[in-house]
């Protein structure tokens, strides 16, 4: 299975926000993550980079001033 | 291996733009795709959605009027 873990980068810190992510859908003011178990999470974040072979999705916060 | 295929959605059509994508890095005016073989491609596109279990990355063009 090729699900990935999603991490949110906040300044110097990198926080795991969801494991086993299957689907990622960017929306106007953030993005929706859906895991292989059907769990959903909406985050005010954008994709910074994907490393699929390493099963990693790196996200960064969308600041309200943007 | 968990690389994916990247498809560009152009209106009604969906075009395969790169197979075996490992890394995706959104940039200001597009995104960079890097395959597991080290091939690189820059596209004026954004991520519409990811379906990791299906090994699919769907992209859409950034129109110059945006």
JSON list of C-alpha atoms in Angstrom, two decimals:
[
{"chain": "A", "resi": 1, "resn": "UNK", "atom": "CA", "xyz": [0.00, 0.00, 0.00]},
{"chain": "A", "resi": 2, "resn": "UNK", "atom": "CA", "xyz": [1.27, 3.41, -0.91]},
{"chain": "A", "resi": 3, "resn": "UNK", "atom": "CA", "xyz": [-0.33, 5.67, 1.61]},
{"chain": "A", "resi": 4, "resn": "UNK", "atom": "CA", "xyz": [1.86, 8.37, 3.17]},
{"chain": "A", "resi": 5, "resn": "UNK", "atom": "CA", "xyz": [2.24, 10.30, 6.37]},
{"chain": "A", "resi": 6, "resn": "UNK", "atom": "CA", "xyz": [1.39, 14.01, 6.34]},
{"chain": "A", "resi": 7, "resn": "UNK", "atom": "CA", "xyz": [3.56, 16.39, 8.33]},
{"chain": "A", "resi": 8, "resn": "UNK", "atom": "CA", "xyz": [2.87, 20.04, 9.04]},
{"chain": "A", "resi": 9, "resn": "UNK", "atom": "CA", "xyz": [5.91, 22.30, 9.14]},
{"chain": "A", "resi": 10, "resn": "UNK", "atom": "CA", "xyz": [5.48, 25.09, 11.69]},
{"chain": "A", "resi": 11, "resn": "UNK", "atom": "CA", "xyz": [8.60, 27.21, 11.88]},
{"chain": "A", "resi": 12, "resn": "UNK", "atom": "CA", "xyz": [11.36, 24.91, 13.10]},
{"chain": "A", "resi": 13, "resn": "UNK", "atom": "CA", "xyz": [8.99, 22.11, 14.04]},
{"chain": "A", "resi": 14, "resn": "UNK", "atom": "CA", "xyz": [7.54, 19.30, 11.97]},
{"chain": "A", "resi": 15, "resn": "UNK", "atom": "CA", "xyz": [4.40, 17.73, 13.38]},
{"chain": "A", "resi": 16, "resn": "UNK", "atom": "CA", "xyz": [2.76, 14.51, 12.19]},
{"chain": "A", "resi": 17, "resn": "UNK", "atom": "CA", "xyz": [-0.85, 15.39, 11.37]},
{"chain": "A", "resi": 18, "resn": "UNK", "atom": "CA", "xyz": [-2.11, 12.18, 9.77]},
{"chain": "A", "resi": 19, "resn": "UNK", "atom": "CA", "xyz": [-0.81, 8.71, 8.98]},
{"chain": "A", "resi": 20, "resn": "UNK", "atom": "CA", "xyz": [-1.96, 6.43, 6.17]},
{"chain": "A", "resi": 21, "resn": "UNK", "atom": "CA", "xyz": [-3.10, 9.31, 3.96]},
{"chain": "A", "resi": 22, "resn": "UNK", "atom": "CA", "xyz": [-4.61, 8.18, 0.68]},
{"chain": "A", "resi": 23, "resn": "UNK", "atom": "CA", "xyz": [-6.27, 11.28, -0.77]},
{"chain": "A", "resi": 24, "resn": "UNK", "atom": "CA", "xyz": [-5.22, 14.93, -0.65]},
{"chain": "A", "resi": 25, "resn": "UNK", "atom": "CA", "xyz": [-7.48, 17.59, -2.10]},
{"chain": "A", "resi": 26, "resn": "UNK", "atom": "CA", "xyz": [-6.36, 21.20, -2.06]},
{"chain": "A", "resi": 27, "resn": "UNK", "atom": "CA", "xyz": [-9.25, 23.63, -1.62]},
{"chain": "A", "resi": 28, "resn": "UNK", "atom": "CA", "xyz": [-9.46, 27.42, -1.60]},
{"chain": "A", "resi": 29, "resn": "UNK", "atom": "CA", "xyz": [-8.31, 28.02, 1.94]},
{"chain": "A", "resi": 30, "resn": "UNK", "atom": "CA", "xyz": [-6.64, 24.77, 2.85]},
{"chain": "A", "resi": 31, "resn": "UNK", "atom": "CA", "xyz": [-6.66, 21.11, 2.06]},
{"chain": "A", "resi": 32, "resn": "UNK", "atom": "CA", "xyz": [-8.53, 17.96, 2.91]},
{"chain": "A", "resi": 33, "resn": "UNK", "atom": "CA", "xyz": [-6.70, 14.79, 3.89]},
{"chain": "A", "resi": 34, "resn": "UNK", "atom": "CA", "xyz": [-8.45, 11.41, 3.78]},
{"chain": "A", "resi": 35, "resn": "UNK", "atom": "CA", "xyz": [-6.79, 8.32, 5.21]},
{"chain": "A", "resi": 36, "resn": "UNK", "atom": "CA", "xyz": [-7.12, 4.77, 3.94]},
{"chain": "A", "resi": 37, "resn": "UNK", "atom": "CA", "xyz": [-9.45, 4.22, 6.92]},
{"chain": "A", "resi": 38, "resn": "UNK", "atom": "CA", "xyz": [-11.78, 6.99, 5.75]},
{"chain": "A", "resi": 39, "resn": "UNK", "atom": "CA", "xyz": [-10.79, 9.53, 8.40]},
{"chain": "A", "resi": 40, "resn": "UNK", "atom": "CA", "xyz": [-10.94, 13.09, 7.13]},
{"chain": "A", "resi": 41, "resn": "UNK", "atom": "CA", "xyz": [-9.11, 16.15, 8.28]},
{"chain": "A", "resi": 42, "resn": "UNK", "atom": "CA", "xyz": [-9.22, 19.72, 6.97]},
{"chain": "A", "resi": 43, "resn": "UNK", "atom": "CA", "xyz": [-6.15, 21.89, 7.50]},
{"chain": "A", "resi": 44, "resn": "UNK", "atom": "CA", "xyz": [-5.39, 25.51, 6.69]},
{"chain": "A", "resi": 45, "resn": "UNK", "atom": "CA", "xyz": [-2.28, 24.41, 4.87]},
{"chain": "A", "resi": 46, "resn": "UNK", "atom": "CA", "xyz": [-0.77, 23.92, 1.46]},
{"chain": "A", "resi": 47, "resn": "UNK", "atom": "CA", "xyz": [1.52, 21.25, 0.07]},
{"chain": "A", "resi": 48, "resn": "UNK", "atom": "CA", "xyz": [5.18, 22.20, 0.37]},
{"chain": "A", "resi": 49, "resn": "UNK", "atom": "CA", "xyz": [6.50, 18.97, -1.15]},
{"chain": "A", "resi": 50, "resn": "UNK", "atom": "CA", "xyz": [5.80, 15.32, -1.72]},
{"chain": "A", "resi": 51, "resn": "UNK", "atom": "CA", "xyz": [8.31, 12.51, -1.35]},
{"chain": "A", "resi": 52, "resn": "UNK", "atom": "CA", "xyz": [6.32, 9.52, -2.48]},
{"chain": "A", "resi": 53, "resn": "UNK", "atom": "CA", "xyz": [9.03, 6.88, -2.30]},
{"chain": "A", "resi": 54, "resn": "UNK", "atom": "CA", "xyz": [9.59, 7.96, 1.33]},
{"chain": "A", "resi": 55, "resn": "UNK", "atom": "CA", "xyz": [5.80, 8.08, 1.95]},
{"chain": "A", "resi": 56, "resn": "UNK", "atom": "CA", "xyz": [5.99, 11.71, 3.06]},
{"chain": "A", "resi": 57, "resn": "UNK", "atom": "CA", "xyz": [3.73, 14.68, 2.44]},
{"chain": "A", "resi": 58, "resn": "UNK", "atom": "CA", "xyz": [5.09, 17.95, 3.81]},
{"chain": "A", "resi": 59, "resn": "UNK", "atom": "CA", "xyz": [2.56, 20.70, 4.43]},
{"chain": "A", "resi": 60, "resn": "UNK", "atom": "CA", "xyz": [2.96, 24.30, 5.51]},
{"chain": "A", "resi": 61, "resn": "UNK", "atom": "CA", "xyz": [0.43, 26.54, 7.21]},
{"chain": "A", "resi": 62, "resn": "UNK", "atom": "CA", "xyz": [-1.43, 29.16, 5.24]},
{"chain": "A", "resi": 63, "resn": "UNK", "atom": "CA", "xyz": [-1.03, 32.32, 7.31]},
{"chain": "A", "resi": 64, "resn": "UNK", "atom": "CA", "xyz": [-4.13, 34.48, 7.59]},
{"chain": "A", "resi": 65, "resn": "UNK", "atom": "CA", "xyz": [-2.24, 37.50, 6.23]},
{"chain": "A", "resi": 66, "resn": "UNK", "atom": "CA", "xyz": [-1.78, 35.77, 2.83]},
{"chain": "B", "resi": 1, "resn": "UNK", "atom": "CA", "xyz": [7.98, 1.37, -4.60]},
{"chain": "B", "resi": 2, "resn": "UNK", "atom": "CA", "xyz": [5.40, 4.05, -4.19]},
{"chain": "B", "resi": 3, "resn": "UNK", "atom": "CA", "xyz": [6.02, 6.37, -7.05]},
{"chain": "B", "resi": 4, "resn": "UNK", "atom": "CA", "xyz": [2.97, 7.70, -8.93]},
{"chain": "B", "resi": 5, "resn": "UNK", "atom": "CA", "xyz": [1.93, 8.83, -12.37]},
{"chain": "B", "resi": 6, "resn": "UNK", "atom": "CA", "xyz": [1.21, 12.53, -12.87]},
{"chain": "B", "resi": 7, "resn": "UNK", "atom": "CA", "xyz": [-1.68, 13.52, -15.11]},
{"chain": "B", "resi": 8, "resn": "UNK", "atom": "CA", "xyz": [-2.50, 16.99, -16.35]},
{"chain": "B", "resi": 9, "resn": "UNK", "atom": "CA", "xyz": [-6.20, 17.78, -16.68]},
{"chain": "B", "resi": 10, "resn": "UNK", "atom": "CA", "xyz": [-6.85, 20.12, -19.62]},
{"chain": "B", "resi": 11, "resn": "UNK", "atom": "CA", "xyz": [-10.57, 20.72, -20.02]},
{"chain": "B", "resi": 12, "resn": "UNK", "atom": "CA", "xyz": [-12.12, 17.35, -20.82]},
{"chain": "B", "resi": 13, "resn": "UNK", "atom": "CA", "xyz": [-8.78, 15.65, -21.41]},
{"chain": "B", "resi": 14, "resn": "UNK", "atom": "CA", "xyz": [-6.38, 14.00, -19.02]},
{"chain": "B", "resi": 15, "resn": "UNK", "atom": "CA", "xyz": [-2.83, 13.67, -20.27]},
{"chain": "B", "resi": 16, "resn": "UNK", "atom": "CA", "xyz": [-0.07, 11.58, -18.69]},
{"chain": "B", "resi": 17, "resn": "UNK", "atom": "CA", "xyz": [2.85, 13.95, -18.11]},
{"chain": "B", "resi": 18, "resn": "UNK", "atom": "CA", "xyz": [5.26, 11.79, -16.10]},
{"chain": "B", "resi": 19, "resn": "UNK", "atom": "CA", "xyz": [5.45, 8.26, -14.79]},
{"chain": "B", "resi": 20, "resn": "UNK", "atom": "CA", "xyz": [7.33, 7.06, -11.73]},
{"chain": "B", "resi": 21, "resn": "UNK", "atom": "CA", "xyz": [7.15, 10.44, -9.98]},
{"chain": "B", "resi": 22, "resn": "UNK", "atom": "CA", "xyz": [8.89, 10.49, -6.63]},
{"chain": "B", "resi": 23, "resn": "UNK", "atom": "CA", "xyz": [9.09, 14.17, -5.68]},
{"chain": "B", "resi": 24, "resn": "UNK", "atom": "CA", "xyz": [6.66, 17.04, -6.29]},
{"chain": "B", "resi": 25, "resn": "UNK", "atom": "CA", "xyz": [7.62, 20.56, -5.29]},
{"chain": "B", "resi": 26, "resn": "UNK", "atom": "CA", "xyz": [5.13, 23.37, -5.81]},
{"chain": "B", "resi": 27, "resn": "UNK", "atom": "CA", "xyz": [6.80, 26.67, -6.70]},
{"chain": "B", "resi": 28, "resn": "UNK", "atom": "CA", "xyz": [5.43, 30.16, -7.26]},
{"chain": "B", "resi": 29, "resn": "UNK", "atom": "CA", "xyz": [4.26, 29.74, -10.81]},
{"chain": "B", "resi": 30, "resn": "UNK", "atom": "CA", "xyz": [4.07, 25.98, -11.20]},
{"chain": "B", "resi": 31, "resn": "UNK", "atom": "CA", "xyz": [5.56, 22.80, -9.88]},
{"chain": "B", "resi": 32, "resn": "UNK", "atom": "CA", "xyz": [8.56, 20.59, -10.32]},
{"chain": "B", "resi": 33, "resn": "UNK", "atom": "CA", "xyz": [8.21, 16.86, -10.79]},
{"chain": "B", "resi": 34, "resn": "UNK", "atom": "CA", "xyz": [11.16, 14.53, -10.26]},
{"chain": "B", "resi": 35, "resn": "UNK", "atom": "CA", "xyz": [10.95, 10.86, -11.19]},
{"chain": "B", "resi": 36, "resn": "UNK", "atom": "CA", "xyz": [12.67, 7.96, -9.45]},
{"chain": "B", "resi": 37, "resn": "UNK", "atom": "CA", "xyz": [15.12, 8.00, -12.38]},
{"chain": "B", "resi": 38, "resn": "UNK", "atom": "CA", "xyz": [16.06, 11.62, -11.69]},
{"chain": "B", "resi": 39, "resn": "UNK", "atom": "CA", "xyz": [14.21, 13.11, -14.65]},
{"chain": "B", "resi": 40, "resn": "UNK", "atom": "CA", "xyz": [12.88, 16.58, -13.90]},
{"chain": "B", "resi": 41, "resn": "UNK", "atom": "CA", "xyz": [9.99, 18.44, -15.42]},
{"chain": "B", "resi": 42, "resn": "UNK", "atom": "CA", "xyz": [8.61, 21.89, -14.63]},
{"chain": "B", "resi": 43, "resn": "UNK", "atom": "CA", "xyz": [4.94, 22.53, -15.36]},
{"chain": "B", "resi": 44, "resn": "UNK", "atom": "CA", "xyz": [2.76, 25.60, -15.05]},
{"chain": "B", "resi": 45, "resn": "UNK", "atom": "CA", "xyz": [0.30, 23.62, -13.01]},
{"chain": "B", "resi": 46, "resn": "UNK", "atom": "CA", "xyz": [-0.99, 23.03, -9.53]},
{"chain": "B", "resi": 47, "resn": "UNK", "atom": "CA", "xyz": [-2.04, 19.91, -7.68]},
{"chain": "B", "resi": 48, "resn": "UNK", "atom": "CA", "xyz": [-5.76, 19.24, -8.02]},
{"chain": "B", "resi": 49, "resn": "UNK", "atom": "CA", "xyz": [-5.71, 16.02, -6.02]},
{"chain": "B", "resi": 50, "resn": "UNK", "atom": "CA", "xyz": [-3.59, 13.08, -4.95]},
{"chain": "B", "resi": 51, "resn": "UNK", "atom": "CA", "xyz": [-4.74, 9.47, -4.85]},
{"chain": "B", "resi": 52, "resn": "UNK", "atom": "CA", "xyz": [-1.74, 7.74, -3.35]},
{"chain": "B", "resi": 53, "resn": "UNK", "atom": "CA", "xyz": [-3.13, 4.22, -3.09]},
{"chain": "B", "resi": 54, "resn": "UNK", "atom": "CA", "xyz": [-3.98, 4.45, -6.81]},
{"chain": "B", "resi": 55, "resn": "UNK", "atom": "CA", "xyz": [-0.54, 6.00, -7.55]},
{"chain": "B", "resi": 56, "resn": "UNK", "atom": "CA", "xyz": [-2.16, 9.06, -9.16]},
{"chain": "B", "resi": 57, "resn": "UNK", "atom": "CA", "xyz": [-1.32, 12.74, -9.05]},
{"chain": "B", "resi": 58, "resn": "UNK", "atom": "CA", "xyz": [-3.84, 14.96, -10.81]},
{"chain": "B", "resi": 59, "resn": "UNK", "atom": "CA", "xyz": [-2.63, 18.38, -11.91]},
{"chain": "B", "resi": 60, "resn": "UNK", "atom": "CA", "xyz": [-4.42, 21.31, -13.47]},
{"chain": "B", "resi": 61, "resn": "UNK", "atom": "CA", "xyz": [-2.97, 24.10, -15.55]},
{"chain": "B", "resi": 62, "resn": "UNK", "atom": "CA", "xyz": [-2.38, 27.52, -14.05]},
{"chain": "B", "resi": 63, "resn": "UNK", "atom": "CA", "xyz": [-3.95, 29.91, -16.51]},
{"chain": "B", "resi": 64, "resn": "UNK", "atom": "CA", "xyz": [-1.99, 33.07, -17.17]},
{"chain": "B", "resi": 65, "resn": "UNK", "atom": "CA", "xyz": [-4.98, 35.22, -16.18]},
{"chain": "B", "resi": 66, "resn": "UNK", "atom": "CA", "xyz": [-4.83, 33.95, -12.57]}
]
